[in-house]
Amino acid sequence: MYIKTGKCIWCGMGTPEVTFDNQPHIVPRKLGGREIGFDICDECNHAFGAAKQGKPAVDLAFKEVFQAFIKLGHNLNANTYKSFSSIFFSYHHSKHTIKIRSNFRSDSVTRQFKRGLYEVFLQKYHKETGNGNHPMFDVVRKFARYDIGDLHVFYAFNNILLVPQEDEMLKIPMGNDITEKMLESGMYEFWMAGHIFFLEVFPIAFMSRGYAYLQKAASNYLINVNGNERIFEINNILDVDIFMQRFNSK
Ligand SMILES: [Zn+2]
């Protein structure tokens, strides 16, 4: 049993209405995530892994994007390309090109990927603080778990990646200082595999202070190399350059 509060952070229910028998991974296991979360009921855990109404599963969209980041961004050689397999993309080594398969719909993949960021965020937050049931996360719950509403996600685009060690790749920072910053700006800085996303967690705080915060973040986190470095809102997942073609231009 993976329980702290006994109340699911997603649906709010406890036993006997729901069960907590399965190991809920914070980062999808298919991506290599090993960390186990708490208070995630079996039904909610399953919902994130299930395709629905023609949309890919939230966990799948998350996995596909980060897998491309990790495989194509960190060690660009013939072997990493060979081991790259994806249900959305295909790599042709002889032509050195990546093709998007016909089942790829950028609008639904984008939305599911964004929901996946919030899924991982709240599960990690709850594991560290035990406070994931708090009503202040209701907007996050609606979006991530129930596909209702929409939340802003921004991405810091750099031409240099500060690549973590293999065993640090899937580590998500969380701590008191981060929580404080989040309450202040309304945003959570999601770092994974050397990529930085900014998640709108508290819309009211975000509306008043979020954009100023992003401006400050831009001066802290962007490394001026080519002049195209910027923080932008993700409206189409392909805009984040998941194939790391930023490194192929020369
Ligand atoms: Zn639940």
Short mmCIF file of N, CA and C and ligand atoms in Angstrom, two decimals, residues 8-13 18 20 39-45 145-146, ligand 1:
data_model
loop_
_atom_site.label_atom_id
_atom_site.label_comp_id
_atom_site.label_asym_id
_atom_site.label_seq_id
_atom_site.Cartn_x
_atom_site.Cartn_y
_atom_site.Cartn_z
N CYS A 8 -6.83 9.79 -2.24
CA CYS A 8 -6.16 9.92 -3.54
C CYS A 8 -5.95 11.41 -3.89
N ILE A 9 -4.75 11.76 -4.31
CA ILE A 9 -4.49 13.17 -4.66
C ILE A 9 -5.23 13.58 -5.93
N TRP A 10 -5.71 12.61 -6.70
CA TRP A 10 -6.38 12.96 -7.97
C TRP A 10 -7.90 12.99 -7.84
N CYS A 11 -8.51 11.91 -7.32
CA CYS A 11 -9.98 11.87 -7.27
C CYS A 11 -10.51 12.18 -5.87
N GLY A 12 -9.64 12.22 -4.88
CA GLY A 12 -10.06 12.57 -3.52
C GLY A 12 -10.68 11.43 -2.74
N MET A 13 -10.74 10.26 -3.34
CA MET A 13 -11.39 9.15 -2.65
C MET A 13 -10.38 8.30 -1.88
N VAL A 18 -11.96 3.19 -3.38
CA VAL A 18 -10.90 2.91 -4.35
C VAL A 18 -9.82 2.06 -3.69
N PHE A 20 -5.53 0.93 -3.46
CA PHE A 20 -4.17 1.46 -3.61
C PHE A 20 -3.18 0.29 -3.66
N ASP A 39 -0.59 7.83 -2.38
CA ASP A 39 -1.96 8.32 -2.46
C ASP A 39 -2.42 8.56 -3.90
N ILE A 40 -2.08 7.62 -4.75
CA ILE A 40 -2.55 7.64 -6.13
C ILE A 40 -3.33 6.33 -6.30
N CYS A 41 -4.64 6.42 -6.42
CA CYS A 41 -5.44 5.19 -6.43
C CYS A 41 -5.24 4.44 -7.75
N ASP A 42 -5.59 3.19 -7.74
CA ASP A 42 -5.34 2.36 -8.93
C ASP A 42 -6.10 2.87 -10.15
N GLU A 43 -7.30 3.37 -9.90
CA GLU A 43 -8.11 3.84 -11.03
C GLU A 43 -7.48 5.08 -11.67
N CYS A 44 -7.04 6.02 -10.85
CA CYS A 44 -6.41 7.23 -11.39
C CYS A 44 -5.08 6.90 -12.05
N ASN A 45 -4.32 6.03 -11.40
CA ASN A 45 -3.05 5.61 -11.96
C ASN A 45 -3.26 5.01 -13.35
N ARG A 145 -6.00 15.33 -14.47
CA ARG A 145 -6.72 14.07 -14.30
C ARG A 145 -8.00 14.01 -15.13
N TYR A 146 -8.71 15.17 -15.24
CA TYR A 146 -10.03 15.12 -15.87
C TYR A 146 -10.11 15.83 -17.22
ZN ZN B 1 -8.01 8.38 -7.51
#
